[in-house]
mmCIF file of C-alpha atoms in Angstrom:
data_model
loop_
_atom_site.group_PDB
_atom_site.id
_atom_site.type_symbol
_atom_site.label_atom_id
_atom_site.label_comp_id
_atom_site.label_asym_id
_atom_site.label_seq_id
_atom_site.Cartn_x
_atom_site.Cartn_y
_atom_site.Cartn_z
ATOM 1 C CA MET A 30 2.924 0.198 -131.059
ATOM 2 C CA SER A 31 3.991 -0.753 -127.540
ATOM 3 C CA LEU A 32 1.407 -1.831 -124.992
ATOM 4 C CA ASP A 33 2.002 1.309 -122.920
ATOM 5 C CA ALA A 34 1.550 3.536 -125.961
ATOM 6 C CA ALA A 35 -1.668 1.768 -126.949
ATOM 7 C CA ALA A 36 -2.975 2.064 -123.375
ATOM 8 C CA ALA A 37 -2.126 5.771 -123.261
ATOM 9 C CA SER A 38 -3.812 6.422 -126.624
ATOM 10 C CA LEU A 39 -7.015 4.677 -125.567
ATOM 11 C CA ALA A 40 -6.971 6.389 -122.163
ATOM 12 C CA ASP A 41 -6.732 9.830 -123.769
ATOM 13 C CA HIS A 42 -9.556 8.966 -126.171
ATOM 14 C CA LEU A 43 -11.795 7.687 -123.354
ATOM 15 C CA LEU A 44 -11.260 10.869 -121.367
ATOM 16 C CA GLU A 45 -12.478 12.901 -124.352
ATOM 17 C CA GLN A 46 -15.831 11.110 -124.542
ATOM 18 C CA GLU A 47 -18.959 12.522 -122.938
ATOM 19 C CA PHE A 48 -20.727 9.142 -122.969
ATOM 20 C CA VAL A 49 -19.476 5.602 -123.643
ATOM 21 C CA GLU A 50 -21.488 2.469 -124.350
ATOM 22 C CA VAL A 51 -19.540 -0.339 -122.662
ATOM 23 C CA LEU A 52 -20.122 -3.959 -123.710
ATOM 24 C CA ALA A 53 -18.277 -6.733 -121.876
ATOM 25 C CA HIS A 54 -17.944 -10.500 -122.057
ATOM 26 C CA HIS A 55 -19.906 -12.325 -119.384
ATOM 27 C CA ASP A 56 -17.039 -14.049 -117.542
ATOM 28 C CA ALA A 57 -14.978 -12.771 -114.619
ATOM 29 C CA ASP A 58 -12.258 -11.337 -116.872
ATOM 30 C CA GLY A 59 -14.672 -9.393 -119.068
ATOM 31 C CA ILE A 60 -16.769 -8.055 -116.192
ATOM 32 C CA ALA A 61 -13.674 -7.049 -114.229
ATOM 33 C CA ALA A 62 -12.108 -5.346 -117.271
ATOM 34 C CA ALA A 63 -15.226 -3.286 -117.942
ATOM 35 C CA SER A 64 -15.647 -2.432 -114.257
ATOM 36 C CA ILE A 65 -12.074 -1.167 -114.012
ATOM 37 C CA LEU A 66 -12.613 1.232 -116.895
ATOM 38 C CA CYS A 67 -16.054 2.294 -115.637
ATOM 39 C CA HIS A 68 -14.485 3.145 -112.268
ATOM 40 C CA ALA A 69 -11.811 5.179 -114.061
ATOM 41 C CA MET A 70 -14.331 7.036 -116.256
ATOM 42 C CA PHE A 71 -16.635 7.791 -113.335
ATOM 43 C CA ARG A 72 -13.771 9.232 -111.303
ATOM 44 C CA GLU A 73 -13.006 11.636 -114.148
ATOM 45 C CA GLY A 74 -16.634 12.706 -114.584
ATOM 46 C CA GLY A 75 -17.393 10.486 -117.568
ATOM 47 C CA GLN A 76 -20.775 8.916 -118.229
ATOM 48 C CA PHE A 77 -21.331 5.381 -119.432
ATOM 49 C CA ARG A 78 -23.729 2.468 -119.700
ATOM 50 C CA LEU A 79 -22.377 -1.024 -119.003
ATOM 51 C CA ARG A 80 -23.946 -4.169 -120.465
ATOM 52 C CA ILE A 81 -22.735 -7.744 -120.051
ATOM 53 C CA ARG A 82 -23.116 -10.114 -123.003
ATOM 54 C CA HIS A 83 -22.429 -13.753 -123.879
ATOM 55 C CA GLY A 84 -20.738 -12.712 -127.125
ATOM 56 C CA ILE A 85 -20.534 -9.932 -129.686
ATOM 57 C CA THR A 86 -21.038 -9.464 -133.414
ATOM 58 C CA THR A 87 -20.564 -6.330 -135.466
ATOM 59 C CA ALA A 88 -24.347 -6.044 -135.777
ATOM 60 C CA ASP A 89 -24.577 -5.751 -131.968
ATOM 61 C CA VAL A 90 -22.392 -2.622 -131.857
ATOM 62 C CA PRO A 91 -24.374 0.633 -131.529
ATOM 63 C CA GLY A 92 -23.648 3.078 -134.322
ATOM 64 C CA ASP A 93 -24.755 6.313 -132.686
ATOM 65 C CA CYS A 94 -22.278 6.680 -129.798
ATOM 66 C CA SER A 95 -18.781 5.867 -128.585
ATOM 67 C CA VAL A 96 -18.408 2.148 -127.937
ATOM 68 C CA LEU A 97 -15.944 0.230 -125.767
ATOM 69 C CA LEU A 98 -15.679 -3.565 -125.996
ATOM 70 C CA CYS A 99 -14.033 -5.500 -123.164
ATOM 71 C CA ASP A 100 -12.739 -9.085 -123.460
ATOM 72 C CA PHE A 101 -14.167 -9.535 -126.938
ATOM 73 C CA GLY A 102 -14.070 -7.723 -130.269
ATOM 74 C CA SER A 103 -10.478 -8.423 -131.283
ATOM 75 C CA ALA A 104 -11.529 -11.288 -133.544
ATOM 76 C CA LEU A 105 -13.971 -9.162 -135.567
ATOM 77 C CA THR A 106 -12.543 -7.862 -138.840
ATOM 78 C CA ASP A 107 -15.490 -5.641 -139.804
ATOM 79 C CA LEU A 108 -15.872 -3.490 -136.695
ATOM 80 C CA PRO A 109 -16.068 0.267 -137.320
ATOM 81 C CA GLY A 110 -12.586 1.731 -136.946
ATOM 82 C CA ASP A 111 -13.567 4.084 -134.129
ATOM 83 C CA VAL A 112 -14.725 1.297 -131.795
ATOM 84 C CA MET A 113 -12.501 0.938 -128.715
ATOM 85 C CA VAL A 114 -11.378 -2.596 -127.844
ATOM 86 C CA VAL A 115 -9.610 -3.903 -124.734
ATOM 87 C CA ASP A 116 -9.039 -7.597 -125.241
ATOM 88 C CA HIS A 117 -6.458 -10.399 -125.089
ATOM 89 C CA HIS A 118 -7.744 -12.798 -127.741
ATOM 90 C CA LEU A 119 -5.941 -13.222 -131.053
ATOM 91 C CA PRO A 120 -6.402 -9.892 -132.862
ATOM 92 C CA ARG A 121 -7.895 -9.290 -136.301
ATOM 93 C CA PHE A 122 -9.490 -5.902 -135.639
ATOM 94 C CA GLU A 123 -7.325 -3.095 -137.040
ATOM 95 C CA GLY A 124 -8.871 -0.010 -135.433
ATOM 96 C CA ASP A 125 -6.853 2.806 -133.907
ATOM 97 C CA TYR A 126 -8.024 2.229 -130.323
ATOM 98 C CA HIS A 127 -7.141 -1.391 -129.660
ATOM 99 C CA VAL A 128 -5.279 -2.497 -126.531
ATOM 100 C CA ASN A 129 -4.258 -6.135 -126.860
ATOM 101 C CA PRO A 130 -1.080 -7.803 -125.534
ATOM 102 C CA HIS A 131 -0.672 -9.867 -128.711
ATOM 103 C CA LEU A 132 -0.143 -6.649 -130.698
ATOM 104 C CA ALA A 133 2.872 -5.905 -128.491
ATOM 105 C CA GLY A 134 4.363 -9.393 -128.689
ATOM 106 C CA ILE A 135 3.011 -10.446 -125.267
ATOM 107 C CA ASP A 136 1.274 -13.785 -124.743
ATOM 108 C CA GLY A 137 -2.359 -12.855 -124.104
ATOM 109 C CA ASP A 138 -3.225 -16.477 -123.393
ATOM 110 C CA ARG A 139 -0.974 -16.672 -120.326
ATOM 111 C CA ASN A 140 0.628 -13.370 -119.369
ATOM 112 C CA LEU A 141 -2.030 -10.634 -119.589
ATOM 113 C CA SER A 142 -5.823 -10.789 -119.376
ATOM 114 C CA ALA A 143 -8.383 -8.267 -120.581
ATOM 115 C CA ALA A 144 -8.729 -7.046 -116.987
ATOM 116 C CA GLY A 145 -4.972 -6.594 -116.801
ATOM 117 C CA ALA A 146 -4.987 -4.626 -120.046
ATOM 118 C CA ALA A 147 -7.875 -2.520 -118.727
ATOM 119 C CA TYR A 148 -5.889 -1.811 -115.563
ATOM 120 C CA LEU A 149 -3.011 -0.457 -117.658
ATOM 121 C CA VAL A 150 -5.440 1.850 -119.467
ATOM 122 C CA ALA A 151 -7.008 2.971 -116.172
ATOM 123 C CA GLN A 152 -3.592 3.875 -114.799
ATOM 124 C CA ARG A 153 -3.209 6.284 -117.716
ATOM 125 C CA MET A 154 -6.536 7.907 -116.829
ATOM 126 C CA GLY A 155 -5.669 8.804 -113.239
ATOM 127 C CA ASP A 156 -4.557 7.285 -109.965
ATOM 128 C CA ASN A 157 -6.472 4.015 -110.059
ATOM 129 C CA ARG A 158 -4.002 1.801 -108.244
ATOM 130 C CA ASP A 159 -6.734 0.606 -105.860
ATOM 131 C CA LEU A 160 -8.390 -1.234 -108.781
ATOM 132 C CA VAL A 161 -5.554 -3.729 -109.020
ATOM 133 C CA GLY A 162 -7.571 -6.364 -107.154
ATOM 134 C CA LEU A 163 -10.026 -6.437 -110.056
ATOM 135 C CA ALA A 164 -7.150 -7.086 -112.455
ATOM 136 C CA LEU A 165 -6.400 -10.197 -110.400
ATOM 137 C CA LEU A 166 -9.892 -11.495 -111.249
ATOM 138 C CA GLY A 167 -8.859 -11.743 -114.881
ATOM 139 C CA ILE A 168 -5.731 -13.710 -114.050
ATOM 140 C CA ILE A 169 -7.622 -16.157 -111.844
ATOM 141 C CA GLY A 170 -10.723 -16.397 -113.995
ATOM 142 C CA ASP A 171 -8.829 -17.199 -117.188
ATOM 143 C CA GLY A 172 -6.339 -19.492 -115.462
ATOM 144 C CA GLN A 173 -3.340 -17.359 -116.388
ATOM 145 C CA ALA A 174 0.196 -17.497 -115.041
ATOM 146 C CA LEU A 175 1.845 -14.977 -112.739
ATOM 147 C CA ASP A 176 4.460 -14.128 -115.355
ATOM 148 C CA GLY A 177 5.300 -11.064 -117.398
ATOM 149 C CA PRO A 178 2.854 -8.156 -117.034
ATOM 150 C CA ASN A 179 0.617 -10.215 -114.737
ATOM 151 C CA ARG A 180 3.430 -10.547 -112.222
ATOM 152 C CA GLU A 181 4.256 -6.847 -112.474
ATOM 153 C CA ILE A 182 0.619 -5.872 -111.856
ATOM 154 C CA VAL A 183 0.188 -8.202 -108.866
ATOM 155 C CA ASN A 184 3.535 -7.213 -107.352
ATOM 156 C CA GLU A 185 2.539 -3.565 -107.650
ATOM 157 C CA GLY A 186 -0.733 -4.332 -105.888
ATOM 158 C CA ILE A 187 1.102 -6.115 -103.084
ATOM 159 C CA ALA A 188 3.602 -3.285 -102.720
ATOM 160 C CA ASN A 189 0.794 -0.727 -102.490
ATOM 161 C CA GLY A 190 -1.117 -2.773 -99.910
ATOM 162 C CA PHE A 191 -4.160 -3.554 -102.065
ATOM 163 C CA ILE A 192 -3.363 -7.277 -102.404
ATOM 164 C CA THR A 193 -2.182 -9.487 -99.551
ATOM 165 C CA PRO A 194 -0.979 -13.018 -100.421
ATOM 166 C CA ARG A 195 -1.569 -15.830 -97.957
ATOM 167 C CA ARG A 196 -1.549 -19.631 -97.846
ATOM 168 C CA GLY A 197 -4.759 -21.571 -97.568
ATOM 169 C CA LEU A 198 -7.481 -23.601 -99.247
ATOM 170 C CA ARG A 199 -7.982 -22.505 -102.830
ATOM 171 C CA LEU A 200 -11.683 -23.357 -102.824
ATOM 172 C CA PRO A 201 -14.259 -20.545 -103.129
ATOM 173 C CA GLY A 202 -17.229 -20.566 -100.785
ATOM 174 C CA ARG A 203 -18.805 -19.211 -97.615
ATOM 175 C CA GLY A 204 -17.780 -22.165 -95.456
ATOM 176 C CA LEU A 205 -15.859 -25.404 -95.662
ATOM 177 C CA VAL A 206 -18.853 -27.598 -96.528
ATOM 178 C CA GLU A 207 -19.805 -25.316 -99.417
ATOM 179 C CA GLN A 208 -16.174 -25.079 -100.521
ATOM 180 C CA LEU A 209 -15.998 -28.868 -100.869
ATOM 181 C CA ALA A 210 -19.510 -29.638 -102.114
ATOM 182 C CA LEU A 211 -19.432 -26.953 -104.819
ATOM 183 C CA ALA A 212 -15.791 -27.361 -105.824
ATOM 184 C CA VAL A 213 -15.441 -27.079 -109.607
ATOM 185 C CA ASP A 214 -11.988 -25.500 -109.907
ATOM 186 C CA PRO A 215 -10.555 -27.897 -109.014
ATOM 187 C CA TYR A 216 -13.293 -30.498 -109.293
ATOM 188 C CA LEU A 217 -12.935 -33.007 -106.460
ATOM 189 C CA PRO A 218 -14.312 -36.499 -107.177
ATOM 190 C CA GLY A 219 -16.009 -37.818 -104.077
ATOM 191 C CA PHE A 220 -16.853 -34.386 -102.649
ATOM 192 C CA SER A 221 -18.056 -32.123 -105.469
ATOM 193 C CA GLY A 222 -21.819 -32.508 -105.601
ATOM 194 C CA VAL A 223 -21.875 -34.694 -102.474
ATOM 195 C CA PRO A 224 -22.738 -32.307 -99.597
ATOM 196 C CA ASP A 225 -23.406 -35.100 -97.088
ATOM 197 C CA ARG A 226 -19.883 -36.469 -97.541
ATOM 198 C CA ALA A 227 -18.472 -32.958 -97.266
ATOM 199 C CA ARG A 228 -20.344 -32.417 -93.971
ATOM 200 C CA THR A 229 -19.117 -35.727 -92.618
ATOM 201 C CA LEU A 230 -15.504 -34.891 -93.442
ATOM 202 C CA VAL A 231 -15.736 -31.418 -91.925
ATOM 203 C CA ALA A 232 -17.194 -32.857 -88.726
ATOM 204 C CA GLU A 233 -14.419 -35.443 -88.499
ATOM 205 C CA VAL A 234 -11.567 -32.934 -88.857
ATOM 206 C CA THR A 235 -13.067 -30.145 -86.739
ATOM 207 C CA ASP A 236 -12.978 -30.041 -82.947
ATOM 208 C CA GLU A 237 -14.461 -27.056 -81.136
ATOM 209 C CA ASP A 238 -13.895 -24.813 -84.167
ATOM 210 C CA ASP A 239 -10.258 -25.945 -84.472
ATOM 211 C CA MET A 240 -9.706 -27.599 -87.856
ATOM 212 C CA ASP A 241 -6.994 -30.187 -88.450
ATOM 213 C CA ILE A 242 -5.893 -28.901 -91.867
ATOM 214 C CA GLU A 243 -3.354 -31.686 -92.441
ATOM 215 C CA SER A 244 -5.984 -34.352 -91.848
ATOM 216 C CA LEU A 245 -8.445 -32.483 -94.073
ATOM 217 C CA LEU A 246 -6.018 -32.278 -96.992
ATOM 218 C CA THR A 247 -4.942 -35.893 -96.583
ATOM 219 C CA ARG A 248 -8.534 -37.146 -96.623
ATOM 220 C CA ILE A 249 -9.421 -35.049 -99.685
ATOM 221 C CA VAL A 250 -6.394 -36.206 -101.654
ATOM 222 C CA LEU A 251 -6.891 -39.882 -100.793
ATOM 223 C CA ALA A 252 -10.544 -39.735 -101.848
ATOM 224 C CA ALA A 253 -9.999 -37.793 -105.070
ATOM 225 C CA ALA A 254 -6.656 -39.242 -106.232
ATOM 226 C CA PRO A 255 -7.936 -42.276 -108.196
ATOM 227 C CA ASN A 256 -9.739 -40.021 -110.703
ATOM 228 C CA ALA A 257 -8.198 -36.567 -110.258
ATOM 229 C CA SER A 258 -5.244 -35.124 -112.147
ATOM 230 C CA VAL A 259 -2.058 -34.027 -110.433
ATOM 231 C CA SER A 260 -2.857 -30.377 -111.167
ATOM 232 C CA ALA A 261 -6.258 -30.738 -109.494
ATOM 233 C CA LEU A 262 -4.754 -32.236 -106.342
ATOM 234 C CA CYS A 263 -2.061 -29.563 -106.229
ATOM 235 C CA GLY A 264 -4.686 -26.855 -106.686
ATOM 236 C CA ILE A 265 -6.482 -27.557 -103.430
ATOM 237 C CA TRP A 266 -3.955 -25.709 -101.268
ATOM 238 C CA GLY A 267 -1.704 -22.801 -102.141
ATOM 239 C CA THR A 268 -1.548 -19.041 -102.431
ATOM 240 C CA THR A 269 -4.729 -17.071 -101.851
ATOM 241 C CA TYR A 270 -5.153 -13.306 -102.004
ATOM 242 C CA SER A 271 -6.918 -10.839 -99.726
ATOM 243 C CA LEU A 272 -8.373 -7.769 -101.475
ATOM 244 C CA GLY A 273 -8.891 -5.067 -98.898
ATOM 245 C CA ARG A 274 -10.961 -2.776 -101.138
ATOM 246 C CA GLU A 275 -13.483 -5.229 -102.631
ATOM 247 C CA VAL A 276 -16.902 -6.351 -101.349
ATOM 248 C CA ILE A 277 -15.669 -9.953 -101.148
ATOM 249 C CA ASP A 278 -12.223 -9.919 -99.603
ATOM 250 C CA GLU A 279 -10.934 -13.275 -100.885
ATOM 251 C CA ALA A 280 -9.920 -13.072 -104.552
ATOM 252 C CA LEU A 281 -10.817 -16.644 -105.506
ATOM 253 C CA SER A 282 -14.301 -16.241 -104.038
ATOM 254 C CA LEU A 283 -14.891 -12.872 -105.687
ATOM 255 C CA THR A 284 -13.768 -14.321 -109.023
ATOM 256 C CA ALA A 285 -16.080 -17.315 -108.646
ATOM 257 C CA VAL A 286 -19.089 -15.164 -107.731
ATOM 258 C CA VAL A 287 -18.600 -12.608 -110.511
ATOM 259 C CA ASP A 288 -17.996 -15.376 -113.047
ATOM 260 C CA ALA A 289 -21.066 -17.345 -111.972
ATOM 261 C CA CYS A 290 -23.318 -14.303 -112.026
ATOM 262 C CA GLY A 291 -22.187 -13.408 -115.534
ATOM 263 C CA LYS A 292 -22.575 -16.901 -116.957
ATOM 264 C CA ALA A 293 -25.928 -17.392 -115.234
ATOM 265 C CA GLY A 294 -27.329 -14.345 -117.015
ATOM 266 C CA ASN A 295 -26.956 -11.957 -114.076
ATOM 267 C CA GLY A 296 -23.951 -10.007 -115.278
ATOM 268 C CA ASP A 297 -25.420 -6.809 -113.855
ATOM 269 C CA ILE A 298 -25.073 -8.270 -110.364
ATOM 270 C CA GLY A 299 -21.490 -9.384 -111.034
ATOM 271 C CA ALA A 300 -20.642 -5.909 -112.303
ATOM 272 C CA SER A 301 -22.305 -4.292 -109.265
ATOM 273 C CA LEU A 302 -19.958 -6.254 -107.010
ATOM 274 C CA CYS A 303 -16.950 -5.106 -109.034
ATOM 275 C CA LEU A 304 -18.272 -1.555 -108.793
ATOM 276 C CA ARG A 305 -18.173 -2.096 -105.017
ATOM 277 C CA SER A 306 -21.855 -2.302 -104.208
ATOM 278 C CA SER A 307 -22.506 -4.815 -101.428
ATOM 279 C CA HIS A 308 -26.286 -4.569 -101.809
ATOM 280 C CA PRO A 309 -26.679 -7.667 -104.064
ATOM 281 C CA LEU A 310 -24.109 -9.769 -102.186
ATOM 282 C CA GLN A 311 -26.515 -12.339 -100.730
ATOM 283 C CA GLU A 312 -28.296 -12.795 -104.041
ATOM 284 C CA ALA A 313 -24.940 -13.118 -105.804
ATOM 285 C CA TRP A 314 -23.868 -15.949 -103.510
ATOM 286 C CA GLU A 315 -27.177 -17.737 -104.081
ATOM 287 C CA ILE A 316 -26.763 -17.429 -107.860
ATOM 288 C CA THR A 317 -23.233 -18.769 -107.514
ATOM 289 C CA ALA A 318 -24.375 -21.802 -105.526
ATOM 290 C CA ARG A 319 -27.041 -22.643 -108.121
ATOM 291 C CA TYR A 320 -24.661 -22.142 -111.020
ATOM 292 C CA ARG A 321 -21.915 -24.263 -109.500
ATOM 293 C CA GLN A 322 -24.455 -26.989 -108.739
ATOM 294 C CA ALA A 323 -25.333 -26.937 -112.447
ATOM 295 C CA VAL A 324 -21.646 -27.189 -113.366
ATOM 296 C CA VAL A 325 -21.140 -30.155 -111.035
ATOM 297 C CA ALA A 326 -24.217 -31.827 -112.553
ATOM 298 C CA GLY A 327 -22.778 -31.161 -116.002
ATOM 299 C CA ILE A 328 -19.435 -32.714 -115.105
ATOM 300 C CA ARG A 329 -21.013 -35.775 -113.546
ATOM 301 C CA GLY A 330 -23.518 -36.188 -116.370
ATOM 302 C CA ALA A 331 -21.207 -35.484 -119.334
ATOM 303 C CA ARG A 332 -21.635 -38.148 -122.034
ATOM 304 C CA ARG A 333 -18.640 -39.113 -124.160
ATOM 305 C CA LEU A 334 -19.607 -39.186 -127.849
ATOM 306 C CA ASP A 335 -16.476 -40.659 -129.408
ATOM 307 C CA GLU A 336 -13.924 -43.285 -128.370
ATOM 308 C CA ARG A 337 -10.936 -41.578 -129.995
ATOM 309 C CA VAL A 338 -11.621 -37.879 -129.390
ATOM 310 C CA ALA A 339 -12.638 -36.625 -125.935
ATOM 311 C CA LEU A 340 -15.872 -35.086 -127.190
ATOM 312 C CA PHE A 341 -18.572 -34.805 -124.532
ATOM 313 C CA ALA A 342 -22.201 -33.684 -124.548
ATOM 314 C CA VAL A 343 -23.984 -31.955 -121.671
ATOM 315 C CA ASP A 344 -27.653 -31.106 -121.305
ATOM 316 C CA ASP A 345 -27.074 -27.490 -120.267
ATOM 317 C CA GLY A 346 -25.292 -25.361 -122.850
ATOM 318 C CA GLU A 347 -24.721 -22.577 -120.315
ATOM 319 C CA VAL A 348 -22.084 -24.586 -118.407
ATOM 320 C CA THR A 349 -19.968 -25.976 -121.257
ATOM 321 C CA SER A 350 -17.016 -23.690 -120.487
ATOM 322 C CA ASP A 351 -16.665 -24.690 -116.847
ATOM 323 C CA VAL A 352 -17.391 -28.355 -117.555
ATOM 324 C CA ALA A 353 -14.649 -28.340 -120.200
ATOM 325 C CA ASP A 354 -12.220 -26.723 -117.745
ATOM 326 C CA ALA A 355 -12.869 -29.447 -115.174
ATOM 327 C CA LEU A 356 -12.774 -32.363 -117.594
ATOM 328 C CA ALA A 357 -9.519 -31.132 -119.148
ATOM 329 C CA ASN A 358 -7.651 -29.882 -116.092
ATOM 330 C CA ASP A 359 -8.982 -31.838 -113.121
ATOM 331 C CA LEU A 360 -9.612 -35.320 -114.502
ATOM 332 C CA ILE A 361 -7.106 -37.533 -116.282
ATOM 333 C CA GLN A 362 -7.103 -36.960 -120.061
ATOM 334 C CA SER A 363 -4.737 -37.890 -122.895
ATOM 335 C CA GLY A 364 -5.822 -35.323 -125.477
ATOM 336 C CA PRO A 365 -7.840 -32.132 -126.038
ATOM 337 C CA VAL A 366 -11.338 -32.003 -124.560
ATOM 338 C CA PHE A 367 -14.459 -30.709 -126.336
ATOM 339 C CA VAL A 368 -17.828 -30.150 -124.658
ATOM 340 C CA ILE A 369 -21.013 -29.346 -126.555
ATOM 341 C CA GLY A 370 -24.361 -28.331 -125.074
ATOM 342 C CA ARG A 371 -27.578 -26.800 -126.350
ATOM 343 C CA SER A 372 -29.025 -23.453 -125.270
ATOM 344 C CA GLY A 373 -32.291 -22.701 -127.037
ATOM 345 C CA ASP A 374 -31.751 -22.744 -130.784
ATOM 346 C CA HIS A 375 -27.948 -22.648 -130.493
ATOM 347 C CA CYS A 376 -25.197 -24.950 -129.289
ATOM 348 C CA SER A 377 -22.165 -23.821 -127.343
ATOM 349 C CA VAL A 378 -18.892 -25.699 -127.753
ATOM 350 C CA SER A 379 -15.926 -25.312 -125.394
ATOM 351 C CA ALA A 380 -12.483 -26.731 -126.160
ATOM 352 C CA ARG A 381 -9.547 -27.128 -123.777
ATOM 353 C CA CYS A 382 -6.050 -28.574 -123.894
ATOM 354 C CA PRO A 383 -5.081 -30.429 -120.697
ATOM 355 C CA PRO A 384 -1.630 -29.729 -119.221
ATOM 356 C CA GLY A 385 1.045 -31.062 -121.565
ATOM 357 C CA ILE A 386 -1.185 -31.054 -124.685
ATOM 358 C CA ASP A 387 -0.560 -28.436 -127.392
ATOM 359 C CA LEU A 388 -3.078 -27.918 -130.192
ATOM 360 C CA ASP A 389 -4.185 -24.656 -131.806
ATOM 361 C CA LEU A 390 -7.780 -24.781 -130.605
ATOM 362 C CA GLU A 391 -8.427 -21.195 -131.687
ATOM 363 C CA ALA A 392 -7.878 -22.138 -135.317
ATOM 364 C CA VAL A 393 -9.824 -25.405 -134.978
ATOM 365 C CA MET A 394 -12.870 -23.776 -133.396
ATOM 366 C CA ARG A 395 -12.870 -20.778 -135.737
ATOM 367 C CA THR A 396 -12.521 -22.852 -138.909
ATOM 368 C CA ILE A 397 -15.140 -25.462 -138.037
ATOM 369 C CA ALA A 398 -17.618 -22.945 -136.618
ATOM 370 C CA GLU A 399 -17.406 -20.806 -139.773
ATOM 371 C CA ALA A 400 -17.968 -23.924 -141.902
ATOM 372 C CA CYS A 401 -21.154 -24.486 -139.895
ATOM 373 C CA GLY A 402 -22.323 -20.870 -140.213
ATOM 374 C CA GLY A 403 -21.363 -19.926 -136.658
ATOM 375 C CA GLN A 404 -18.612 -18.128 -134.787
ATOM 376 C CA GLY A 405 -15.561 -19.556 -133.064
ATOM 377 C CA GLY A 406 -12.155 -18.645 -131.695
ATOM 378 C CA GLY A 407 -10.456 -17.726 -128.450
ATOM 379 C CA HIS A 408 -6.972 -18.780 -127.363
ATOM 380 C CA ARG A 409 -4.572 -21.418 -128.587
ATOM 381 C CA LEU A 410 -5.190 -23.806 -125.681
ATOM 382 C CA ARG A 411 -8.651 -22.570 -124.648
ATOM 383 C CA ALA A 412 -11.299 -21.781 -127.233
ATOM 384 C CA GLY A 413 -14.987 -22.042 -128.031
ATOM 385 C CA ALA A 414 -17.686 -21.806 -130.672
ATOM 386 C CA ARG A 415 -21.365 -20.997 -131.049
ATOM 387 C CA ILE A 416 -23.410 -22.621 -133.810
ATOM 388 C CA ALA A 417 -27.040 -23.196 -134.704
ATOM 389 C CA ALA A 418 -28.458 -26.279 -133.018
ATOM 390 C CA ASP A 419 -29.272 -27.909 -136.367
ATOM 391 C CA GLN A 420 -25.567 -27.753 -137.242
ATOM 392 C CA ALA A 421 -24.446 -29.812 -134.237
ATOM 393 C CA GLU A 422 -24.028 -33.073 -136.131
ATOM 394 C CA LYS A 423 -22.065 -31.363 -138.894
ATOM 395 C CA PHE A 424 -19.859 -29.708 -136.290
ATOM 396 C CA ARG A 425 -19.213 -33.057 -134.668
ATOM 397 C CA HIS A 426 -18.277 -34.640 -138.001
ATOM 398 C CA GLU A 427 -15.942 -31.771 -138.949
ATOM 399 C CA LEU A 428 -14.317 -31.855 -135.514
ATOM 400 C CA LEU A 429 -13.561 -35.568 -135.660
ATOM 401 C CA GLU A 430 -12.021 -35.042 -139.106
ATOM 402 C CA ALA A 431 -9.884 -32.134 -137.861
ATOM 403 C CA ILE A 432 -8.371 -33.761 -134.745
ATOM 404 C CA PRO A 433 -5.262 -35.817 -135.554
ATOM 405 C CA ALA A 434 -5.249 -39.499 -134.593
#
């Protein structure tokens, strides 16, 4: 079935439901995907309840109502066939209402996010072109490319006036000091987590509110270059996007705030922003600052556990994903990166391939996690796992055996 046909089938089915239980993954892509479809249902008179979750198992799926899963569910083989799934992870679910780019031969790792897939469904439910800015959150949040369907969606948003591209600093934040001191994507050695140095730099390049951008960029690059990757340095400046319809106009900032709220356990606040409520905006920014401080602390405090394999441990299992992104993409690495951290009685593991490294991390994480009694999977170059804390040493042993020398 083509992607358009799958989107149309799910759209028709959604419009027939009186009430839908919506469950979404807790990152920017999942929250944006669910919010897009909740907007579309609300506009057509549908009723729903939206909940944001760290992960999903078949046991978590309610059995007494219509259920829609966003940005997870594709990997589950034992879901009831009538569950609706909008996802972009490698698919194993075989239900009738499953929108996933992989099923149409499209690269869901790079060329279409869950939010992008949700936008295609929403377009089949009515005129929801103004929601295109939320689709951009999935592209940014999951580090996807502007190719294929992603490019078509963004170009449509630009043409319709809902997205405006510009050039500028690609650092989320409410001001330049915060942008530098809380930079995690890219992570900037010398400035991330060092607010005093960020303030000093801003003062030196600013004169009566006129900033010398060339001097700023030069100073950042010179300070970060000894430890930063080329992709990190190139990611400081580039294309940014204005979203005229959203409560935070700048797309990178909105993505960062929604993502932080979800991962910090405040997914309801992230979803409220995507549903265009400005009421929790101040609280959302405060949550984001605290979360990004925790990520910076995780990056700076990551302990390497093996000389051959880039396996790191962090104290806070809630930040493993973002720490892994920074270690793999923003610092110099020669192989795949794995980060493990404990959260209560479980451990979270995040795996990333740096630019130029190709390893099927989805298969590695799924196989090892299942051997340890947990769950794992994701994308080929970006995956994760969740295991019981008492299985951490076994996981480590199995991982070191699985990674080629």
